[in-house]
PDB file of C-alpha atoms in Angstrom:
ATOM      1  CA  MET A   1      55.300 113.392  71.429  1.00 59.00           C
ATOM      2  CA  LEU A   2      57.467 111.578  68.837  1.00 64.00           C
ATOM      3  CA  GLY A   3      55.819 109.537  66.431  1.00 68.00           C
ATOM      4  CA  PRO A   4      57.116 106.276  64.742  1.00 69.00           C
ATOM      5  CA  ASP A   5      57.807 108.965  61.781  1.00 70.00           C
ATOM      6  CA  GLU A   6      59.547 111.568  63.468  1.00 75.00           C
ATOM      7  CA  LYS A   7      62.657 111.746  62.723  1.00 78.00           C
ATOM      8  CA  ILE A   8      65.466 112.652  65.590  1.00 81.00           C
ATOM      9  CA  ASN A   9      68.280 114.799  64.903  1.00 84.00           C
ATOM     10  CA  TYR A  10      71.887 113.732  66.951  1.00 86.00           C
ATOM     11  CA  VAL A  11      75.274 114.452  66.979  1.00 91.00           C
ATOM     12  CA  ALA A  12      78.401 112.158  67.983  1.00 92.00           C
ATOM     13  CA  SER A  13      79.431 112.300  71.243  1.00 94.00           C
ATOM     14  CA  ASN A  14      82.597 111.039  73.037  1.00 93.00           C
ATOM     15  CA  ALA A  15      82.379 112.387  76.761  1.00 95.00           C
ATOM     16  CA  ILE A  16      81.581 109.617  78.450  1.00 95.00           C
ATOM     17  CA  ILE A  17      83.974 107.421  76.157  1.00 94.00           C
ATOM     18  CA  LYS A  18      86.458 110.156  76.464  1.00 96.00           C
ATOM     19  CA  LEU A  19      86.728 109.186  80.328  1.00 95.00           C
ATOM     20  CA  LEU A  20      86.779 105.454  80.347  1.00 94.00           C
ATOM     21  CA  TYR A  21      89.477 106.093  77.395  1.00 95.00           C
ATOM     22  CA  ASP A  22      91.444 108.399  79.755  1.00 96.00           C
ATOM     23  CA  GLN A  23      91.019 105.997  82.875  1.00 94.00           C
ATOM     24  CA  MET A  24      92.321 102.811  80.959  1.00 94.00           C
ATOM     25  CA  LEU A  25      95.233 104.611  79.512  1.00 95.00           C
ATOM     26  CA  LYS A  26      96.545 106.438  82.856  1.00 95.00           C
ATOM     27  CA  GLU A  27      96.127 102.597  84.313  1.00 93.00           C
ATOM     28  CA  HIS A  28      98.174 101.054  81.554  1.00 94.00           C
ATOM     29  CA  GLU A  29     100.886 103.726  81.784  1.00 95.00           C
ATOM     30  CA  ASP A  30     101.170 103.368  85.472  1.00 94.00           C
ATOM     31  CA  ARG A  31     102.118  99.690  84.646  1.00 93.00           C
ATOM     32  CA  LEU A  32     104.561 100.508  81.757  1.00 95.00           C
ATOM     33  CA  SER A  33     107.915 100.158  83.689  1.00 95.00           C
ATOM     34  CA  ASP A  34     106.262  96.660  85.057  1.00 95.00           C
ATOM     35  CA  LEU A  35     105.303  95.749  81.660  1.00 96.00           C
ATOM     36  CA  LYS A  36     108.878  96.440  80.367  1.00 96.00           C
ATOM     37  CA  SER A  37     110.720  94.802  83.195  1.00 97.00           C
ATOM     38  CA  ARG A  38     112.207  91.248  82.845  1.00 96.00           C
ATOM     39  CA  GLU A  39     112.557  90.868  86.403  1.00 97.00           C
ATOM     40  CA  VAL A  40     108.421  91.200  86.675  1.00 97.00           C
ATOM     41  CA  LEU A  41     106.519  88.066  86.347  1.00 98.00           C
ATOM     42  CA  TYR A  42     102.195  88.480  86.152  1.00 98.00           C
ATOM     43  CA  VAL A  43     100.625  85.473  87.788  1.00 98.00           C
ATOM     44  CA  THR A  44      99.044  85.584  84.051  1.00 97.00           C
ATOM     45  CA  ASP A  45     102.343  85.261  82.622  1.00 98.00           C
ATOM     46  CA  LEU A  46     102.858  81.812  83.824  1.00 98.00           C
ATOM     47  CA  VAL A  47      99.682  80.270  82.290  1.00 97.00           C
ATOM     48  CA  SER A  48      99.987  81.923  79.038  1.00 97.00           C
ATOM     49  CA  CYS A  49     102.622  81.617  76.093  1.00 98.00           C
ATOM     50  CA  SER A  50     105.701  82.718  77.260  1.00 98.00           C
ATOM     51  CA  HIS A  51     106.690  84.889  73.903  1.00 98.00           C
ATOM     52  CA  LYS A  52     103.770  86.746  74.733  1.00 97.00           C
ATOM     53  CA  ARG A  53     105.693  87.867  77.537  1.00 97.00           C
ATOM     54  CA  GLU A  54     108.510  88.851  75.420  1.00 97.00           C
ATOM     55  CA  LEU A  55     106.843  90.709  73.037  1.00 98.00           C
ATOM     56  CA  ARG A  56     105.010  92.553  75.359  1.00 96.00           C
ATOM     57  CA  ILE A  57     108.474  93.569  77.052  1.00 97.00           C
ATOM     58  CA  LEU A  58     109.267  94.913  73.625  1.00 97.00           C
ATOM     59  CA  TYR A  59     106.419  96.502  72.849  1.00 97.00           C
ATOM     60  CA  PRO A  60     103.996  97.373  75.907  1.00 95.00           C
ATOM     61  CA  GLU A  61     102.098  99.586  73.951  1.00 94.00           C
ATOM     62  CA  ILE A  62     100.467  96.858  71.997  1.00 94.00           C
ATOM     63  CA  TYR A  63      99.596  95.701  75.114  1.00 91.00           C
ATOM     64  CA  PHE A  64      96.782  98.312  75.466  1.00 92.00           C
ATOM     65  CA  ARG A  65      93.247  97.422  74.848  1.00 90.00           C
ATOM     66  CA  PHE A  66      89.943  99.726  74.341  1.00 92.00           C
ATOM     67  CA  GLU A  67      87.422  97.922  73.005  1.00 92.00           C
ATOM     68  CA  PRO A  68      84.156  97.131  74.003  1.00 92.00           C
ATOM     69  CA  THR A  69      84.681  93.539  75.696  1.00 89.00           C
ATOM     70  CA  ALA A  70      87.434  94.725  77.944  1.00 88.00           C
ATOM     71  CA  ILE A  71      85.196  97.898  79.206  1.00 91.00           C
ATOM     72  CA  LEU A  72      82.142  95.363  79.522  1.00 90.00           C
ATOM     73  CA  GLY A  73      84.963  92.524  81.738  1.00 91.00           C
ATOM     74  CA  GLY A  74      85.743  95.619  83.653  1.00 91.00           C
ATOM     75  CA  LEU A  75      82.449  97.110  84.954  1.00 92.00           C
ATOM     76  CA  ALA A  76      81.066  93.983  85.189  1.00 93.00           C
ATOM     77  CA  HIS A  77      84.123  93.036  87.995  1.00 93.00           C
ATOM     78  CA  ARG A  78      83.591  96.448  89.355  1.00 92.00           C
ATOM     79  CA  GLY A  79      79.535  95.593  89.830  1.00 94.00           C
ATOM     80  CA  LEU A  80      80.458  91.957  91.780  1.00 95.00           C
ATOM     81  CA  GLU A  81      83.483  93.791  93.599  1.00 95.00           C
ATOM     82  CA  GLN A  82      81.425  96.590  95.551  1.00 94.00           C
ATOM     83  CA  TYR A  83      78.812  93.662  96.303  1.00 94.00           C
ATOM     84  CA  LEU A  84      81.488  91.706  97.807  1.00 96.00           C
ATOM     85  CA  ILE A  85      82.980  94.586  99.945  1.00 96.00           C
ATOM     86  CA  GLU A  86      79.238  94.630 101.333  1.00 95.00           C
ATOM     87  CA  GLN A  87      80.015  90.988 102.042  1.00 94.00           C
ATOM     88  CA  GLY A  88      83.131  91.564 103.784  1.00 96.00           C
ATOM     89  CA  PHE A  89      85.661  90.904 101.372  1.00 96.00           C
ATOM     90  CA  GLU A  90      88.608  92.602 100.399  1.00 96.00           C
ATOM     91  CA  VAL A  91      88.448  93.530  96.608  1.00 96.00           C
ATOM     92  CA  GLU A  92      91.320  94.265  94.357  1.00 93.00           C
ATOM     93  CA  LYS A  93      94.208  93.105  96.258  1.00 90.00           C
ATOM     94  CA  GLU A  94      97.803  93.426  94.896  1.00 93.00           C
ATOM     95  CA  PHE A  95     100.460  91.332  95.697  1.00 95.00           C
ATOM     96  CA  GLU A  96     104.400  91.053  94.905  1.00 96.00           C
ATOM     97  CA  ILE A  97     106.449  87.721  95.653  1.00 96.00           C
ATOM     98  CA  PRO A  98     110.041  87.369  95.228  1.00 97.00           C
ATOM     99  CA  PHE A  99     111.530  84.201  93.725  1.00 97.00           C
ATOM    100  CA  GLU A 100     114.684  82.641  93.113  1.00 97.00           C
ATOM    101  CA  LEU A 101     115.897  80.982  89.638  1.00 97.00           C
ATOM    102  CA  ASP A 102     119.318  80.277  88.422  1.00 95.00           C
ATOM    103  CA  GLU A 103     120.490  82.945  90.901  1.00 94.00           C
ATOM    104  CA  ARG A 104     118.709  85.806  89.800  1.00 96.00           C
ATOM    105  CA  ILE A 105     115.444  87.092  91.954  1.00 97.00           C
ATOM    106  CA  TYR A 106     112.410  87.368  90.094  1.00 98.00           C
ATOM    107  CA  ARG A 107     109.017  89.742  91.224  1.00 97.00           C
ATOM    108  CA  ILE A 108     105.583  87.462  90.665  1.00 98.00           C
ATOM    109  CA  LYS A 109     102.904  90.174  90.875  1.00 97.00           C
ATOM    110  CA  GLY A 110      99.553  89.309  90.848  1.00 96.00           C
ATOM    111  CA  ARG A 111      95.851  90.713  91.613  1.00 95.00           C
ATOM    112  CA  VAL A 112      93.324  89.143  93.203  1.00 96.00           C
ATOM    113  CA  ASP A 113      89.649  90.354  92.471  1.00 96.00           C
ATOM    114  CA  ALA A 114      88.428  89.406  95.947  1.00 97.00           C
ATOM    115  CA  ARG A 115      90.000  87.552  99.588  1.00 96.00           C
ATOM    116  CA  LYS A 116      87.924  87.117 102.632  1.00 95.00           C
ATOM    117  CA  GLU A 117      89.922  84.799 104.991  1.00 92.00           C
ATOM    118  CA  ASP A 118      91.118  81.389 103.756  1.00 94.00           C
ATOM    119  CA  LEU A 119      88.647  82.031 100.246  1.00 96.00           C
ATOM    120  CA  VAL A 120      90.165  83.832  97.086  1.00 97.00           C
ATOM    121  CA  VAL A 121      87.632  84.736  94.513  1.00 97.00           C
ATOM    122  CA  GLU A 122      88.382  85.139  90.861  1.00 97.00           C
ATOM    123  CA  ILE A 123      85.933  86.702  88.423  1.00 97.00           C
ATOM    124  CA  LYS A 124      85.690  86.222  84.863  1.00 96.00           C
ATOM    125  CA  THR A 125      83.527  87.277  82.141  1.00 93.00           C
ATOM    126  CA  ALA A 126      83.672  85.821  78.574  1.00 89.00           C
ATOM    127  CA  ARG A 127      81.205  86.197  75.306  1.00 88.00           C
ATOM    128  CA  SER A 128      80.546  82.400  75.869  1.00 90.00           C
ATOM    129  CA  ASP A 129      79.905  79.833  78.281  1.00 91.00           C
ATOM    130  CA  GLN A 130      81.160  76.874  76.101  1.00 92.00           C
ATOM    131  CA  GLY A 131      84.254  74.648  77.659  1.00 92.00           C
ATOM    132  CA  ILE A 132      84.287  76.322  81.498  1.00 95.00           C
ATOM    133  CA  PRO A 133      85.561  76.386  83.541  1.00 96.00           C
ATOM    134  CA  HIS A 134      88.951  76.738  81.457  1.00 96.00           C
ATOM    135  CA  LEU A 135      91.917  75.223  82.232  1.00 96.00           C
ATOM    136  CA  HIS A 136      94.019  77.914  82.173  1.00 96.00           C
ATOM    137  CA  HIS A 137      91.605  80.142  84.539  1.00 97.00           C
ATOM    138  CA  VAL A 138      91.819  77.269  86.967  1.00 97.00           C
ATOM    139  CA  MET A 139      95.450  77.081  86.918  1.00 97.00           C
ATOM    140  CA  GLN A 140      95.401  80.841  87.299  1.00 97.00           C
ATOM    141  CA  LEU A 141      93.430  80.694  90.367  1.00 97.00           C
ATOM    142  CA  GLN A 142      95.922  77.381  91.722  1.00 97.00           C
ATOM    143  CA  VAL A 143      98.847  79.705  91.474  1.00 97.00           C
ATOM    144  CA  TYR A 144      96.593  82.149  93.471  1.00 97.00           C
ATOM    145  CA  LEU A 145      96.121  79.836  95.959  1.00 97.00           C
ATOM    146  CA  VAL A 146      99.567  79.066  96.155  1.00 96.00           C
ATOM    147  CA  LEU A 147     101.270  81.682  96.624  1.00 96.00           C
ATOM    148  CA  LEU A 148      99.010  83.895  98.846  1.00 96.00           C
ATOM    149  CA  ASP A 149      98.556  80.319 101.142  1.00 95.00           C
ATOM    150  CA  ALA A 150      94.722  80.100 101.001  1.00 96.00           C
ATOM    151  CA  ALA A 151      93.011  77.101 100.958  1.00 95.00           C
ATOM    152  CA  GLN A 152      90.246  77.509  98.511  1.00 97.00           C
ATOM    153  CA  GLY A 153      89.227  79.643  95.915  1.00 97.00           C
ATOM    154  CA  ILE A 154      85.639  80.560  93.586  1.00 98.00           C
ATOM    155  CA  LEU A 155      85.626  80.791  89.890  1.00 98.00           C
ATOM    156  CA  ILE A 156      82.719  82.578  88.753  1.00 97.00           C
ATOM    157  CA  TYR A 157      81.584  83.431  85.354  1.00 97.00           C
ATOM    158  CA  ILE A 158      79.613  85.929  83.845  1.00 95.00           C
ATOM    159  CA  THR A 159      78.388  85.563  80.263  1.00 93.00           C
ATOM    160  CA  PRO A 160      75.736  86.178  78.000  1.00 91.00           C
ATOM    161  CA  SER A 161      73.427  83.101  78.785  1.00 92.00           C
ATOM    162  CA  ARG A 162      74.789  81.896  82.014  1.00 93.00           C
ATOM    163  CA  LEU A 163      76.265  82.128  85.670  1.00 95.00           C
ATOM    164  CA  ALA A 164      78.315  79.754  86.707  1.00 97.00           C
ATOM    165  CA  GLU A 165      80.453  79.332  90.168  1.00 97.00           C
ATOM    166  CA  TYR A 166      82.929  76.849  90.519  1.00 98.00           C
ATOM    167  CA  ARG A 167      84.780  76.105  94.007  1.00 97.00           C
ATOM    168  CA  ILE A 168      88.071  74.720  94.097  1.00 96.00           C
ATOM    169  CA  ASP A 169      90.556  73.230  96.432  1.00 96.00           C
ATOM    170  CA  ARG A 170      94.509  73.911  96.639  1.00 96.00           C
ATOM    171  CA  VAL A 171      96.806  71.652  95.324  1.00 94.00           C
ATOM    172  CA  GLU A 172     100.273  71.798  94.767  1.00 88.00           C
ATOM    173  CA  ILE A 173     101.636  72.937  91.669  1.00 93.00           C
ATOM    174  CA  ASP A 174     105.368  73.026  89.857  1.00 96.00           C
ATOM    175  CA  LEU A 175     105.878  76.556  90.403  1.00 96.00           C
ATOM    176  CA  LYS A 176     109.563  76.317  89.238  1.00 96.00           C
ATOM    177  CA  THR A 177     108.680  74.532  86.100  1.00 97.00           C
ATOM    178  CA  LEU A 178     106.033  77.730  85.352  1.00 97.00           C
ATOM    179  CA  VAL A 179     108.755  80.206  85.840  1.00 98.00           C
ATOM    180  CA  GLU A 180     111.384  78.503  84.330  1.00 98.00           C
ATOM    181  CA  GLU A 181     109.170  77.737  81.030  1.00 98.00           C
ATOM    182  CA  THR A 182     108.120  81.596  81.316  1.00 98.00           C
ATOM    183  CA  VAL A 183     111.005  83.028  82.264  1.00 98.00           C
ATOM    184  CA  TYR A 184     112.790  80.926  79.403  1.00 98.00           C
ATOM    185  CA  ASP A 185     109.979  81.256  76.921  1.00 98.00           C
ATOM    186  CA  LEU A 186     110.027  77.974  76.246  1.00 98.00           C
ATOM    187  CA  ARG A 187     105.964  77.353  75.808  1.00 97.00           C
ATOM    188  CA  HIS A 188     104.983  79.402  72.648  1.00 97.00           C
ATOM    189  CA  PRO A 189     101.884  79.058  72.445  1.00 97.00           C
ATOM    190  CA  ARG A 190     101.071  77.494  75.830  1.00 96.00           C
ATOM    191  CA  TRP A 191      97.359  76.943  74.359  1.00 96.00           C
ATOM    192  CA  SER A 192      96.348  75.769  70.968  1.00 94.00           C
ATOM    193  CA  TRP A 193      93.928  79.032  70.652  1.00 95.00           C
ATOM    194  CA  GLU A 194      96.153  81.809  72.493  1.00 96.00           C
ATOM    195  CA  CYS A 195      97.239  83.413  68.845  1.00 97.00           C
ATOM    196  CA  LYS A 196      93.577  83.975  67.712  1.00 95.00           C
ATOM    197  CA  TYR A 197      93.315  86.537  70.784  1.00 93.00           C
ATOM    198  CA  CYS A 198      96.843  87.578  70.987  1.00 96.00           C
ATOM    199  CA  PRO A 199      97.563  91.528  70.182  1.00 95.00           C
ATOM    200  CA  PHE A 200     100.818  90.188  69.336  1.00 97.00           C
ATOM    201  CA  SER A 201      99.908  87.442  66.539  1.00 97.00           C
ATOM    202  CA  ARG A 202     100.955  89.642  63.601  1.00 96.00           C
ATOM    203  CA  ILE A 203     104.752  90.146  64.670  1.00 97.00           C
ATOM    204  CA  CYS A 204     105.198  87.303  66.333  1.00 97.00           C
ATOM    205  CA  ALA A 205     107.066  84.356  64.797  1.00 97.00           C
ATOM    206  CA  TYR A 206     105.106  81.165  66.594  1.00 97.00           C
ATOM    207  CA  THR A 207     101.604  82.707  65.600  1.00 96.00           C
ATOM    208  CA  THR A 208      99.956  79.600  64.157  1.00 91.00           C
TER     209      THR A 208
END
């Protein structure tokens, strides 16, 4: 039996970390053609800095994130989604909606975490519960509700200190303005805090 003064010999291992890396890298590579396409608009693009999309199109490899917070968030999503499957929800539902702007057709793409009949569930993980629910998360969920013609959404936060859940009714939003701002790069940044967390901040002319 090991005592408090016993020395434990160990060597570094990357067996599981490499599996996680390979899986996340494959998911990123599978999306590369969409990430570089000017015809594709992600729902998250519509509620974020418009110039972030421009830089993502030019430098999609920089968009890849392999760090503990991203991995923890992904694992938390998968765990809760598995439980929701058992409760009759469909999870990781991808969709694509055509949208015409100035005689050009764009494809608005999104993926909701879970859906059951007229209810859409969006799962968020965060380091802190300060300021939740965040307005950009509410806007994202509202865009989902409008595009999918769903009546209600649930926004649930998983943080180290709190679980918080918010039910949100659908309201009409100005989707055309959001698309215009994004396509023509008119909101950079959209939120004052974005530059701090943006992977493109060191090559961006609008970084504050």
